[in-house]
XYZ file of C-alpha atoms in Angstrom:
782
model
C -30.190 8.763 -35.717
C -28.794 6.906 -32.694
C -32.155 7.194 -30.904
C -33.925 5.644 -33.884
C -31.507 2.687 -33.855
C -32.071 2.137 -30.136
C -35.869 2.257 -30.564
C -35.734 -0.240 -33.415
C -33.521 -2.593 -31.403
C -35.877 -2.429 -28.450
C -38.882 -3.121 -30.710
C -37.057 -6.050 -32.337
C -36.064 -7.511 -28.969
C -39.585 -7.253 -27.637
C -41.034 -8.712 -30.832
C -38.689 -11.702 -30.760
C -38.547 -12.424 -27.033
C -41.944 -11.041 -26.131
C -40.861 -9.578 -22.742
C -38.009 -8.275 -20.611
C -35.748 -10.747 -18.802
C -37.615 -12.703 -16.158
C -35.775 -12.285 -12.868
C -36.496 -12.530 -9.161
C -35.511 -9.544 -7.036
C -34.896 -9.647 -3.269
C -35.599 -6.805 -0.855
C -33.467 -6.447 1.139
C -30.657 -8.336 -0.544
C -28.494 -10.812 1.330
C -25.973 -9.685 3.895
C -25.057 -9.684 7.560
C -27.839 -8.261 9.727
C -28.081 -7.648 13.468
C -31.471 -9.316 13.924
C -34.178 -11.184 12.052
C -35.477 -9.527 8.901
C -38.379 -9.818 6.495
C -37.594 -10.399 2.825
C -39.871 -9.564 -0.072
C -39.547 -11.306 -3.458
C -40.767 -9.890 -6.767
C -40.586 -10.946 -10.424
C -43.122 -8.639 -12.014
C -46.815 -8.872 -12.668
C -48.073 -12.292 -13.671
C -44.992 -14.219 -12.484
C -45.107 -17.074 -10.001
C -42.170 -17.436 -7.602
C -40.979 -20.599 -5.862
C -38.294 -20.647 -3.195
C -36.240 -22.742 -0.767
C -34.513 -21.880 2.497
C -32.296 -24.967 2.838
C -29.780 -24.182 0.046
C -31.390 -26.648 -2.375
C -32.245 -25.505 -5.884
C -35.887 -24.365 -6.187
C -38.397 -25.372 -8.847
C -42.134 -25.565 -9.388
C -42.177 -28.328 -6.790
C -40.830 -25.968 -4.088
C -42.741 -23.675 -1.743
C -44.726 -21.018 -3.594
C -44.086 -17.423 -2.588
C -47.236 -15.708 -1.298
C -46.106 -13.265 1.380
C -42.861 -11.750 2.800
C -40.516 -14.276 4.398
C -39.181 -13.849 7.932
C -35.491 -14.773 8.132
C -33.750 -15.802 11.345
C -30.323 -17.287 11.969
C -28.284 -18.105 8.859
C -30.515 -18.781 5.873
C -29.809 -19.396 2.204
C -32.825 -18.099 0.312
C -33.021 -19.283 -3.317
C -35.833 -18.367 -5.672
C -36.978 -18.958 -9.260
C -39.838 -17.411 -11.254
C -42.176 -18.785 -13.943
C -44.219 -16.789 -16.430
C -45.882 -17.709 -19.715
C -44.074 -21.012 -19.860
C -40.663 -19.455 -19.235
C -38.382 -20.070 -16.255
C -35.958 -17.557 -14.777
C -32.532 -18.438 -13.516
C -32.166 -19.283 -9.838
C -31.188 -16.321 -7.671
C -29.407 -16.953 -4.372
C -29.092 -14.632 -1.383
C -27.617 -15.582 1.975
C -28.838 -13.864 5.158
C -26.602 -14.049 8.228
C -28.711 -12.951 11.172
C -27.370 -14.955 14.099
C -24.650 -12.816 15.693
C -21.975 -10.152 15.163
C -19.193 -10.696 12.591
C -16.113 -8.501 12.239
C -14.702 -10.264 9.174
C -15.950 -10.424 5.580
C -18.410 -13.244 5.013
C -18.296 -15.634 2.042
C -21.222 -17.914 1.254
C -20.818 -20.847 -1.143
C -23.967 -22.584 -2.308
C -23.944 -25.633 -4.567
C -25.794 -28.877 -5.111
C -24.854 -31.066 -2.147
C -23.942 -33.865 -4.574
C -21.103 -31.659 -5.835
C -19.564 -31.856 -2.374
C -20.697 -34.973 -0.551
C -21.858 -37.521 -3.092
C -19.806 -40.745 -2.980
C -19.278 -40.717 -6.743
C -19.279 -37.023 -7.628
C -18.511 -35.113 -4.410
C -15.195 -33.215 -4.362
C -15.100 -33.103 -0.555
C -15.099 -36.902 0.064
C -12.793 -39.877 -0.500
C -15.168 -41.673 -2.826
C -14.597 -45.107 -4.302
C -10.945 -45.180 -5.228
C -8.960 -43.722 -2.339
C -5.849 -45.412 -0.950
C -6.165 -46.717 2.568
C -3.182 -44.708 3.840
C -2.560 -40.987 3.977
C -2.804 -38.860 1.936
C -5.427 -41.162 0.378
C -4.318 -40.722 -3.200
C -7.085 -41.517 -5.672
C -9.727 -39.916 -3.472
C -12.299 -37.668 -5.102
C -10.590 -34.630 -3.579
C -7.404 -35.477 -5.485
C -9.254 -35.284 -8.796
C -9.084 -32.174 -10.928
C -12.830 -31.583 -10.751
C -14.572 -28.219 -10.982
C -18.157 -27.836 -9.838
C -20.622 -24.949 -10.349
C -21.592 -22.895 -7.310
C -23.056 -19.574 -6.319
C -20.670 -17.399 -4.346
C -21.490 -14.289 -2.347
C -19.090 -12.055 -0.496
C -20.064 -9.416 2.050
C -17.575 -7.001 3.600
C -16.905 -6.596 7.317
C -19.863 -4.167 7.481
C -22.208 -6.726 5.954
C -22.457 -4.935 2.571
C -22.490 -6.865 -0.719
C -19.184 -7.197 -2.572
C -20.366 -9.586 -5.287
C -22.935 -12.347 -5.851
C -22.450 -14.542 -8.904
C -22.106 -18.027 -10.318
C -18.582 -19.470 -10.334
C -16.612 -22.688 -10.444
C -15.048 -24.324 -7.371
C -12.455 -27.055 -6.972
C -10.326 -28.539 -4.208
C -6.910 -26.842 -3.996
C -3.570 -27.737 -2.422
C -1.333 -30.672 -1.680
C -1.510 -32.944 1.339
C -3.891 -30.467 2.993
C -6.633 -31.947 0.754
C -7.129 -34.725 3.284
C -7.934 -32.282 6.129
C -11.574 -31.927 7.215
C -11.552 -28.265 6.113
C -10.248 -28.150 2.562
C -8.878 -25.281 0.491
C -11.019 -24.256 -2.459
C -10.027 -22.562 -5.703
C -12.772 -20.274 -7.001
C -12.971 -19.350 -10.707
C -14.953 -16.713 -12.586
C -15.738 -17.980 -16.085
C -17.895 -16.768 -18.923
C -19.860 -20.015 -18.943
C -21.083 -19.235 -15.419
C -21.883 -15.592 -16.215
C -19.336 -12.896 -15.420
C -15.742 -13.906 -16.175
C -14.342 -11.698 -13.402
C -14.980 -11.001 -9.738
C -15.304 -7.223 -9.920
C -14.351 -6.155 -6.442
C -11.192 -5.108 -4.590
C -10.970 -8.192 -2.394
C -7.562 -7.279 -0.966
C -7.318 -3.756 0.430
C -3.506 -3.947 0.348
C -3.482 -4.100 -3.468
C -5.107 -1.729 -5.909
C -6.674 -4.532 -7.939
C -10.438 -4.488 -8.433
C -10.811 -7.440 -10.822
C -9.917 -11.071 -10.176
C -10.148 -14.109 -12.400
C -9.735 -16.500 -9.479
C -8.770 -16.704 -5.821
C -8.186 -19.283 -3.079
C -10.170 -19.958 0.075
C -7.256 -21.496 1.964
C -7.516 -23.734 5.023
C -4.020 -22.620 6.162
C -2.557 -25.948 5.009
C -0.497 -27.774 7.608
C -1.224 -24.935 10.038
C -4.912 -25.869 10.225
C -6.136 -26.088 13.850
C -2.918 -24.358 14.911
C -2.245 -20.641 14.348
C -4.252 -20.583 11.098
C -2.129 -17.650 9.863
C 1.502 -18.816 9.539
C 1.589 -18.736 5.761
C -0.148 -15.364 5.514
C 1.964 -13.920 8.344
C 5.256 -14.841 6.677
C 4.297 -13.459 3.272
C 3.057 -10.242 4.887
C 6.290 -10.019 6.885
C 8.417 -10.385 3.746
C 6.279 -8.005 1.688
C 8.576 -4.956 2.171
C 11.495 -6.858 0.575
C 9.781 -6.652 -2.817
C 9.166 -10.367 -3.297
C 6.146 -11.546 -5.275
C 3.603 -12.676 -2.684
C -0.074 -13.525 -2.320
C -2.312 -10.924 -0.721
C -4.305 -11.964 2.353
C -7.828 -11.432 3.621
C -9.338 -13.689 6.304
C -13.063 -14.350 5.928
C -15.844 -16.327 7.569
C -17.097 -18.999 5.168
C -20.500 -20.656 5.000
C -21.103 -23.697 2.769
C -24.749 -24.270 1.915
C -25.679 -22.152 4.904
C -23.535 -24.090 7.355
C -20.822 -22.258 9.318
C -17.434 -23.412 7.999
C -15.108 -21.182 9.995
C -12.247 -18.919 8.922
C -10.635 -19.463 5.557
C -7.909 -17.187 4.249
C -8.666 -15.570 0.911
C -5.435 -15.568 -1.111
C -4.500 -14.699 -4.664
C -4.106 -17.664 -7.010
C -0.690 -17.794 -8.686
C -1.341 -17.966 -12.402
C -1.073 -15.825 -15.521
C -3.899 -13.577 -14.286
C -2.043 -12.939 -11.021
C 0.961 -11.746 -13.056
C -1.222 -9.594 -15.289
C -2.888 -7.759 -12.424
C 0.213 -7.484 -10.210
C 2.909 -6.778 -12.806
C 1.033 -5.578 -15.873
C 2.356 -8.314 -18.158
C 0.532 -9.943 -21.065
C -1.101 -13.016 -19.503
C -0.733 -14.896 -22.794
C 2.977 -14.175 -22.983
C 4.412 -15.454 -19.689
C 6.160 -18.608 -18.526
C 5.194 -19.991 -15.119
C 7.021 -23.029 -13.800
C 7.073 -25.088 -10.627
C 9.477 -27.529 -9.006
C 12.318 -28.511 -11.351
C 11.000 -26.818 -14.495
C 7.508 -28.334 -14.596
C 5.385 -26.127 -16.852
C 2.302 -24.473 -15.397
C 1.859 -21.918 -18.166
C 3.862 -21.054 -21.239
C 7.153 -22.815 -21.886
C 10.125 -24.179 -19.909
C 12.622 -23.756 -22.769
C 14.186 -20.536 -21.508
C 14.547 -21.892 -17.975
C 16.441 -24.879 -19.305
C 18.813 -22.416 -20.976
C 19.288 -20.712 -17.615
C 20.207 -23.997 -15.953
C 22.525 -24.867 -18.839
C 24.307 -21.533 -18.455
C 24.784 -22.086 -14.731
C 26.223 -25.557 -15.325
C 28.624 -24.466 -18.051
C 29.953 -21.174 -16.653
C 32.219 -20.346 -13.747
C 30.370 -17.790 -11.642
C 33.495 -16.813 -9.748
C 34.080 -14.784 -12.915
C 32.309 -11.414 -12.517
C 31.757 -11.103 -16.275
C 29.725 -14.306 -16.268
C 27.631 -12.978 -13.385
C 27.078 -9.718 -15.260
C 25.724 -11.668 -18.228
C 23.591 -13.860 -15.956
C 21.926 -10.708 -14.618
C 20.531 -10.003 -18.092
C 18.137 -12.954 -17.897
C 17.903 -13.778 -14.168
C 16.945 -11.364 -11.396
C 19.757 -12.332 -9.037
C 18.764 -9.769 -6.408
C 15.242 -11.181 -6.318
C 16.510 -14.750 -5.936
C 18.807 -13.746 -3.065
C 15.909 -12.076 -1.232
C 13.748 -15.120 -1.931
C 16.315 -17.595 -0.589
C 16.902 -15.486 2.532
C 13.163 -15.439 3.265
C 12.944 -19.227 2.940
C 15.972 -19.677 5.208
C 14.694 -17.277 7.857
C 11.245 -18.910 7.960
C 12.733 -22.432 8.132
C 10.181 -23.507 5.558
C 10.208 -27.325 5.677
C 8.410 -27.428 2.340
C 10.577 -24.928 0.481
C 13.122 -26.818 -1.565
C 11.091 -28.425 -4.325
C 7.791 -26.678 -3.738
C 8.554 -23.498 -5.661
C 7.024 -21.207 -8.296
C 8.916 -18.898 -10.658
C 8.105 -16.897 -13.775
C 9.234 -14.596 -16.549
C 7.636 -12.493 -19.217
C 8.370 -13.989 -22.601
C 10.633 -11.401 -24.262
C 14.354 -10.853 -24.823
C 14.844 -8.502 -21.854
C 12.809 -10.494 -19.311
C 14.364 -12.026 -16.196
C 13.367 -15.028 -14.120
C 11.775 -14.121 -10.792
C 10.431 -16.187 -7.888
C 7.160 -16.227 -5.944
C 7.272 -16.447 -2.156
C 4.385 -18.661 -1.075
C 3.195 -21.722 0.887
C 4.902 -21.103 4.230
C 2.588 -23.091 6.509
C 5.323 -25.666 7.282
C 7.727 -23.038 8.626
C 8.001 -20.716 11.616
C 8.106 -23.522 14.162
C 5.188 -25.575 12.847
C 5.779 -29.229 13.781
C 9.066 -28.102 15.343
C 8.698 -25.957 18.499
C 12.473 -25.384 18.528
C 12.704 -24.792 14.773
C 14.256 -21.381 15.446
C 17.528 -23.257 16.122
C 17.564 -25.161 12.831
C 20.477 -24.385 10.513
C 18.319 -23.979 7.437
C 21.052 -21.951 5.739
C 23.348 -24.943 5.705
C 20.590 -27.231 4.447
C 19.446 -24.849 1.705
C 22.985 -24.227 0.415
C 24.257 -27.816 0.380
C 23.836 -30.955 -1.715
C 21.264 -33.087 0.087
C 20.819 -36.760 -0.758
C 17.084 -36.757 -0.348
C 14.180 -37.018 -2.745
C 11.989 -34.429 -0.990
C 11.599 -31.697 0.095
C 15.176 -30.556 -0.584
C 16.601 -32.586 -3.478
C 19.991 -31.554 -4.912
C 18.446 -29.612 -7.799
C 16.573 -27.387 -5.329
C 19.832 -25.916 -3.945
C 21.707 -25.795 -7.249
C 21.097 -22.125 -8.113
C 22.078 -20.693 -4.721
C 25.164 -22.896 -4.590
C 26.274 -21.547 -7.964
C 25.635 -17.924 -6.987
C 27.641 -18.243 -3.794
C 30.703 -19.228 -5.835
C 31.082 -15.529 -6.590
C 32.769 -13.433 -3.889
C 30.716 -10.291 -4.577
C 27.437 -12.232 -4.561
C 28.475 -13.957 -1.362
C 29.039 -10.558 0.272
C 25.717 -9.309 -1.150
C 23.955 -12.339 0.317
C 25.453 -11.760 3.781
C 24.762 -8.009 3.905
C 21.239 -8.375 2.491
C 20.496 -11.069 5.088
C 21.806 -8.730 7.786
C 19.716 -5.854 6.396
C 16.558 -7.955 6.594
C 17.305 -9.290 10.073
C 17.707 -5.686 11.233
C 14.453 -4.495 9.640
C 11.662 -6.668 8.229
C 12.615 -9.748 10.281
C 13.557 -7.810 13.395
C 11.718 -9.234 16.438
C 9.995 -5.913 17.148
C 8.720 -5.645 13.569
C 7.617 -9.266 13.439
C 5.821 -9.186 16.802
C 4.016 -5.957 15.911
C 2.728 -7.525 12.697
C 1.709 -10.699 14.509
C -0.222 -8.697 17.093
C -2.122 -6.839 14.397
C -3.018 -10.039 12.504
C -4.114 -11.807 15.691
C -6.381 -8.900 16.621
C -8.250 -9.217 13.315
C -9.291 -12.861 13.820
C -9.215 -13.156 17.618
C -12.961 -12.744 18.126
C -13.944 -15.175 15.371
C -11.349 -17.755 16.393
C -13.507 -18.784 19.356
C -16.207 -19.953 16.943
C -13.773 -21.382 14.386
C -11.972 -23.575 16.911
C -15.260 -24.860 18.304
C -16.454 -25.687 14.779
C -13.433 -27.906 14.168
C -13.423 -29.479 17.623
C -10.400 -27.635 18.899
C -10.049 -24.912 21.503
C -9.116 -21.265 21.816
C -6.408 -22.315 24.294
C -4.880 -24.586 21.653
C -4.756 -21.640 19.260
C -3.017 -19.521 21.901
C -0.507 -22.329 22.508
C 0.527 -22.479 18.854
C 0.663 -18.686 18.631
C 3.165 -18.852 21.502
C 5.366 -21.217 19.468
C 5.227 -18.837 16.506
C 5.984 -15.817 18.691
C 8.993 -17.527 20.249
C 10.290 -18.395 16.773
C 10.173 -14.827 15.422
C 11.667 -13.439 18.629
C 14.701 -15.747 18.756
C 15.254 -16.687 15.111
C 17.443 -13.672 14.111
C 20.068 -14.610 16.718
C 20.403 -18.142 15.339
C 20.403 -16.929 11.740
C 23.418 -14.750 12.529
C 25.176 -17.703 14.148
C 24.496 -19.827 11.069
C 25.819 -17.083 8.754
C 29.059 -16.833 10.721
C 29.443 -20.600 10.662
C 28.739 -20.887 6.945
C 31.042 -18.077 5.809
C 33.788 -18.266 8.463
C 33.066 -14.916 10.118
C 34.574 -14.171 13.525
C 32.189 -11.663 15.076
C 29.420 -9.138 14.638
C 29.549 -5.347 14.960
C 26.931 -2.716 15.700
C 26.492 0.071 13.155
C 24.429 3.135 14.007
C 23.409 5.739 11.446
C 22.332 9.252 12.448
C 20.016 10.691 9.799
C 20.169 14.502 9.391
C 16.606 14.570 8.060
C 14.764 13.670 4.871
C 14.584 17.356 3.936
C 18.380 17.403 3.747
C 19.432 14.122 2.156
C 18.650 10.554 1.185
C 20.686 7.712 2.675
C 21.026 4.178 1.370
C 22.805 1.514 3.389
C 23.446 -1.757 1.530
C 19.955 -2.712 0.291
C 18.109 -0.409 2.718
C 16.668 3.044 2.259
C 17.326 4.747 5.592
C 14.627 7.282 6.486
C 15.370 7.801 10.190
C 18.053 7.022 12.759
C 19.016 3.370 12.366
C 20.962 0.764 14.305
C 21.712 -2.779 13.207
C 23.992 -5.788 13.689
C 26.447 -6.559 10.868
C 29.433 -8.817 10.354
C 33.046 -7.990 10.996
C 35.194 -7.664 7.844
C 32.214 -8.136 5.496
C 32.008 -4.985 3.316
C 29.085 -2.635 3.750
C 28.214 0.340 1.575
C 26.615 3.606 2.584
C 25.668 6.369 0.165
C 24.398 9.875 0.792
C 22.536 11.982 -1.750
C 22.045 15.551 -0.510
C 18.921 17.411 -1.570
C 19.525 20.249 -4.010
C 19.697 22.913 -1.294
C 22.268 21.032 0.787
C 25.910 19.983 0.480
C 27.682 16.890 1.851
C 30.793 17.852 3.880
C 32.003 14.476 5.118
C 31.361 12.080 8.008
C 31.414 13.193 11.622
C 34.458 11.842 13.506
C 35.532 9.884 10.391
C 38.551 10.789 8.248
C 37.530 8.674 5.242
C 34.447 8.294 3.126
C 32.684 10.235 0.411
C 29.080 10.328 -0.697
C 29.501 6.621 -1.553
C 31.582 4.795 1.031
C 32.335 1.075 1.014
C 34.319 -0.273 3.946
C 34.958 -3.369 6.065
C 33.660 -2.715 9.586
C 36.094 -3.737 12.315
C 34.245 -2.538 15.388
C 31.060 -0.833 16.556
C 30.641 2.505 14.809
C 28.390 5.532 14.463
C 27.922 7.048 10.982
C 26.652 10.605 10.754
C 26.885 12.583 7.508
C 27.643 16.276 7.808
C 25.127 18.158 5.666
C 25.292 21.948 5.331
C 23.019 24.353 3.446
C 24.097 25.643 0.048
C 24.662 29.406 -0.246
C 21.473 31.314 -1.058
C 21.007 33.406 -4.162
C 22.104 37.047 -4.317
C 18.488 37.761 -5.294
C 17.101 36.506 -1.978
C 14.768 39.216 -0.584
C 14.798 40.932 -3.997
C 12.496 38.577 -5.912
C 9.825 37.193 -3.600
C 6.648 35.153 -3.652
C 3.860 37.658 -3.078
C 0.552 35.917 -3.791
C -0.485 32.314 -4.465
C -3.702 30.721 -5.761
C -3.727 27.016 -4.931
C -7.422 26.204 -4.691
C -10.454 27.076 -6.794
C -14.057 25.884 -6.506
C -15.484 23.994 -9.485
C -16.913 27.080 -11.133
C -13.501 28.786 -11.144
C -11.410 27.246 -13.954
C -8.535 29.751 -13.880
C -6.114 27.185 -12.439
C -3.245 27.568 -9.984
C -0.807 30.473 -10.154
C 1.820 32.239 -8.094
C 2.901 35.868 -8.213
C 6.461 37.211 -8.016
C 7.329 40.749 -6.872
C 10.562 42.657 -7.486
C 11.378 44.221 -4.140
C 14.722 45.634 -5.324
C 15.687 48.958 -6.890
C 16.536 47.549 -10.341
C 15.202 45.173 -12.999
C 16.126 41.478 -12.713
C 16.634 39.011 -15.570
C 14.642 35.846 -14.722
C 15.709 33.875 -17.811
C 16.323 30.215 -16.969
C 15.113 30.512 -13.392
C 13.325 27.418 -12.023
C 9.988 27.105 -10.245
C 9.332 23.747 -8.565
C 7.114 22.069 -6.012
C 9.353 19.013 -5.662
C 12.890 18.438 -6.903
C 14.976 21.024 -8.693
C 15.321 18.751 -11.726
C 11.564 18.409 -11.999
C 10.955 22.143 -12.065
C 9.699 24.535 -14.758
C 12.142 26.861 -16.503
C 11.167 30.507 -16.900
C 11.542 31.422 -20.612
C 14.543 33.369 -21.855
C 14.056 37.114 -22.123
C 11.858 37.358 -19.030
C 12.581 40.521 -17.008
C 10.893 41.847 -13.899
C 11.133 45.603 -13.365
C 11.600 47.161 -9.950
C 8.364 47.323 -7.965
C 6.479 45.243 -10.541
C 4.609 41.934 -10.416
C 4.829 38.805 -12.589
C 2.343 35.926 -12.453
C 3.463 32.356 -13.216
C 0.367 30.383 -14.289
C -0.173 26.645 -14.424
C -2.411 27.174 -17.478
C -1.938 30.499 -19.240
C -5.092 30.246 -21.354
C -7.241 29.284 -18.380
C -5.792 32.131 -16.309
C -6.635 34.678 -19.039
C -10.272 33.560 -19.152
C -10.693 35.146 -15.702
C -7.937 37.765 -15.544
C -7.824 39.398 -18.982
C -6.449 42.841 -18.106
C -3.393 43.831 -20.172
C -1.875 45.358 -17.046
C -1.338 41.864 -15.590
C 2.009 40.392 -16.646
C 1.691 36.620 -16.800
C 3.671 33.713 -18.269
C 3.106 29.931 -18.341
C 2.546 27.019 -18.596
C 4.112 24.797 -15.935
C 3.242 21.078 -15.816
C 2.231 20.802 -12.174
C -0.361 22.298 -9.885
C -0.251 23.271 -6.237
C -1.708 20.867 -3.689
C -4.710 22.176 -1.780
C -3.207 20.542 1.333
C -0.009 22.562 1.101
C 3.488 21.848 -0.172
C 6.881 23.512 -0.484
C 7.197 25.829 -3.508
C 10.722 26.967 -4.425
C 12.294 29.427 -6.854
C 15.891 29.052 -8.091
C 18.064 31.504 -10.038
C 20.283 30.815 -13.065
C 23.069 29.601 -10.735
C 20.672 26.996 -9.324
C 20.660 28.696 -5.943
C 17.448 29.168 -4.000
C 15.860 32.620 -4.168
C 12.642 32.118 -2.215
C 10.507 29.305 -0.810
C 7.003 29.006 0.549
C 5.323 26.165 2.454
C 1.796 27.543 2.362
C -0.236 24.781 4.021
C -0.365 26.610 7.354
C -1.954 29.759 5.931
C -5.483 28.438 5.453
C -6.018 24.955 6.958
C -9.779 25.077 6.219
C -10.465 25.979 2.582
C -13.268 28.518 1.884
C -16.069 27.844 -0.604
C -15.064 30.752 -2.849
C -11.961 31.616 -4.868
C -9.175 33.069 -2.758
C -5.450 33.628 -2.637
C -2.869 33.854 0.119
C -1.152 37.248 -0.013
C 1.907 38.608 1.778
C 1.158 41.524 4.106
C 4.323 43.422 3.242
C 7.218 42.676 0.866
C 9.688 43.038 3.730
C 7.781 40.882 6.195
C 9.010 37.450 7.271
C 7.320 34.381 5.756
C 5.379 33.091 8.755
C 1.657 32.536 9.085
C 1.372 35.872 10.870
C 2.435 37.730 7.725
C 0.095 36.112 5.197
C -3.600 36.764 4.788
C -6.484 35.201 2.836
C -8.217 37.564 0.393
C -9.813 37.824 -3.048
C -7.325 37.416 -5.937
C -5.502 40.571 -7.080
C -2.864 39.382 -9.593
C -0.610 42.091 -10.973
C -1.740 44.645 -8.400
C -1.208 45.621 -4.820
C -3.043 43.144 -2.654
C -5.859 44.335 -0.421
C -3.777 43.119 2.487
C -0.914 45.430 1.454
C -3.287 48.330 0.724
C -4.760 48.004 4.208
C -1.249 47.999 5.623
C -0.337 51.149 3.680
C -3.541 52.866 4.850
C -2.782 52.059 8.486
C 0.754 53.369 8.093
C -0.554 56.604 6.508
C -3.009 57.122 9.373
C -0.258 56.516 11.887
C 1.957 59.122 10.227
C -0.911 61.650 10.118
C -1.818 61.408 13.792
C 1.809 61.448 14.820
C 2.187 64.707 12.919
C -0.972 66.153 14.513
C 0.120 65.422 18.069
C 3.828 65.980 17.587
C 5.232 69.194 19.168
C 8.935 69.807 18.641
C 11.557 69.390 21.312
C 9.540 66.800 23.175
C 7.063 69.412 24.482
C 4.126 67.185 23.564
C 5.190 64.626 26.118
C 5.770 67.381 28.756
C 2.270 68.787 28.198
C 0.786 65.306 28.329
C 2.446 64.568 31.678
C 1.385 67.930 33.150
C -2.179 67.363 31.940
C -2.363 63.967 33.618
C -1.000 65.383 36.898
C -3.515 68.275 36.872
C -6.369 65.878 36.136
C -5.404 63.707 39.074
C -5.055 66.829 41.375
C -8.516 68.220 40.643
C -10.128 64.770 40.942
C -8.541 64.259 44.368
C -9.590 67.767 45.525
C -13.169 67.123 44.463
C -13.337 63.917 46.578
C -11.943 65.841 49.630
C -14.587 68.581 49.368
C -17.306 65.958 49.062
C -16.205 64.279 52.311
C -16.029 67.695 54.091
C -19.603 68.501 53.167
C -20.751 65.251 54.771
């Protein structure tokens, strides 16, 4: 029936439209190529193709296609087809064949009037611009969107997308720069309403409604990465930030240099990054100016702050229900550290529109920080400025510091602010961390920066000079931030705190806002409380702190001097069933044709039956394990299989002699992991980390089997073989056969009282005597 419908639809379409869609195809398609290429165009039999190579739109007045086109240099090839009075849409492909590129390439192609025309061009001042900067009234200050074709090719020259889109000038005062930022929009009226490609490798987002081609703002012709560097540096703190991807841009085939692809902060950004309903969010800027949704709830937030005393902890507790205080503290610290000269009023914040939602902030637009326009900006007491009432209209008006001033009225929040700032200075903003990130970002654009600087009449040496200013800032800034904190909060001195981590297999450690995963050392503030907590893994027990009389698993204290913190972690007692119930065989990989699933076999190596009711099998945490059903017993010398999927297991192993139970809700990783078995007292019975047994997986079904129930669990005592659930493994049978042969031959050669060894020695001596005598006779004959 469905086939009939499809046939009828095809017949109807052909009858009405008379033919398939008329379209020009390019072979090869656009991209980045190492040398000149030849391009063939085709639109089907009977079609006539016209094309241009100068980025202008083709028509019947353009050059007619007759033979393959040789492409050299950077060429925008645009083509259109005509057939039976019908005209196809214009197809655009850009070919970059001039040199090597190690960055993605973006090509924008539009009618030149959309960019440069005195009346309609978005890139020029036009008729109505002021005579002084920033030339308000200029065309580039207008909210104009123009149609364009946009192509993106990855760093290997392969196509990411090629589609029609809308473009408009983006940004603030940076609009007056010769290289301008562009907002790019996918809309249904242009064709596809999404860019269907994972533009930013750091985020698992493969659809975008819009993005920015940023000129680096006030950092243009300087480092060209300040804004992106600072957001990348702050990324581990959990702040909302814009992803970053530098790219080489061409406009109408002309080299335009490096522009930074960034996410555009709007409702679609929130949808793809936070999974919220894009039609049900509030996005505001500055002092409550609406960008999307409503400002009503934010006004209620401000009203609450004005009318309530935040030195009262109960008021702070209620504030936390509709404002993410922790997020705001992290946000303010990042702005202070970076000395962002454009931070106060130039802000973005958002909430999902529901009763449990909280206001959160977006960390963005950092081009005026990190020493830009201020080579000694690392000394600036931005903390004081951002936490005081300033009598200025911009960029730090009184309303811009209102929230942080209110929060710091509370003693606990003040301590949280200080310790969180210290945490970040010791980790994400540590000079070593910052310089390592800077090095990696420089290496990505270093090669292309030679060409970019030349394009905009600057120099590579100038770029290096400004990078030096940025590097000096991130190296020295933490010292001055600590001085400013002590000055602001009346702190006498700093202390060094070192934490010795026993190992992630033994415990988790949290220190203030940090998750400690290795040995750690940082600078903190004398008499400002810090909190350390230890959470032992299930198989370990916390016994206290080395060389410290106080402190439990959660310890809050006021440091007075340099200290070393080392938790004492000891193993929990093992089960009484250890060495009685053991892992004997495990199936953790099957080829596609084998659908039996993962399973593991237990063996009772003791002299009596064992009740396994309530025992736990797990591949991760104890709490996440699978409970063995009540009434499960394992007799002495018997086997029990635990199957991931009982039904699937029985499709391959149907013998009634195989005892099997299931199902557990996890499988075993083919790369290896730690499998554990716990008894009813929650004590470990056996464990197996099987990854070492078979590093290279065979093409057929197999299991890892223990050689002998009493053998130790090392790679020398496990073997790969065909599955034998519920039975003696071939590995064990071979072992038993070798042992039987050994016993037999020992019995054959054994003569009581040690006579066998006497006869053996005498035999060897006689053999040597006669051999020596034979050699003597041979010499005598000669």
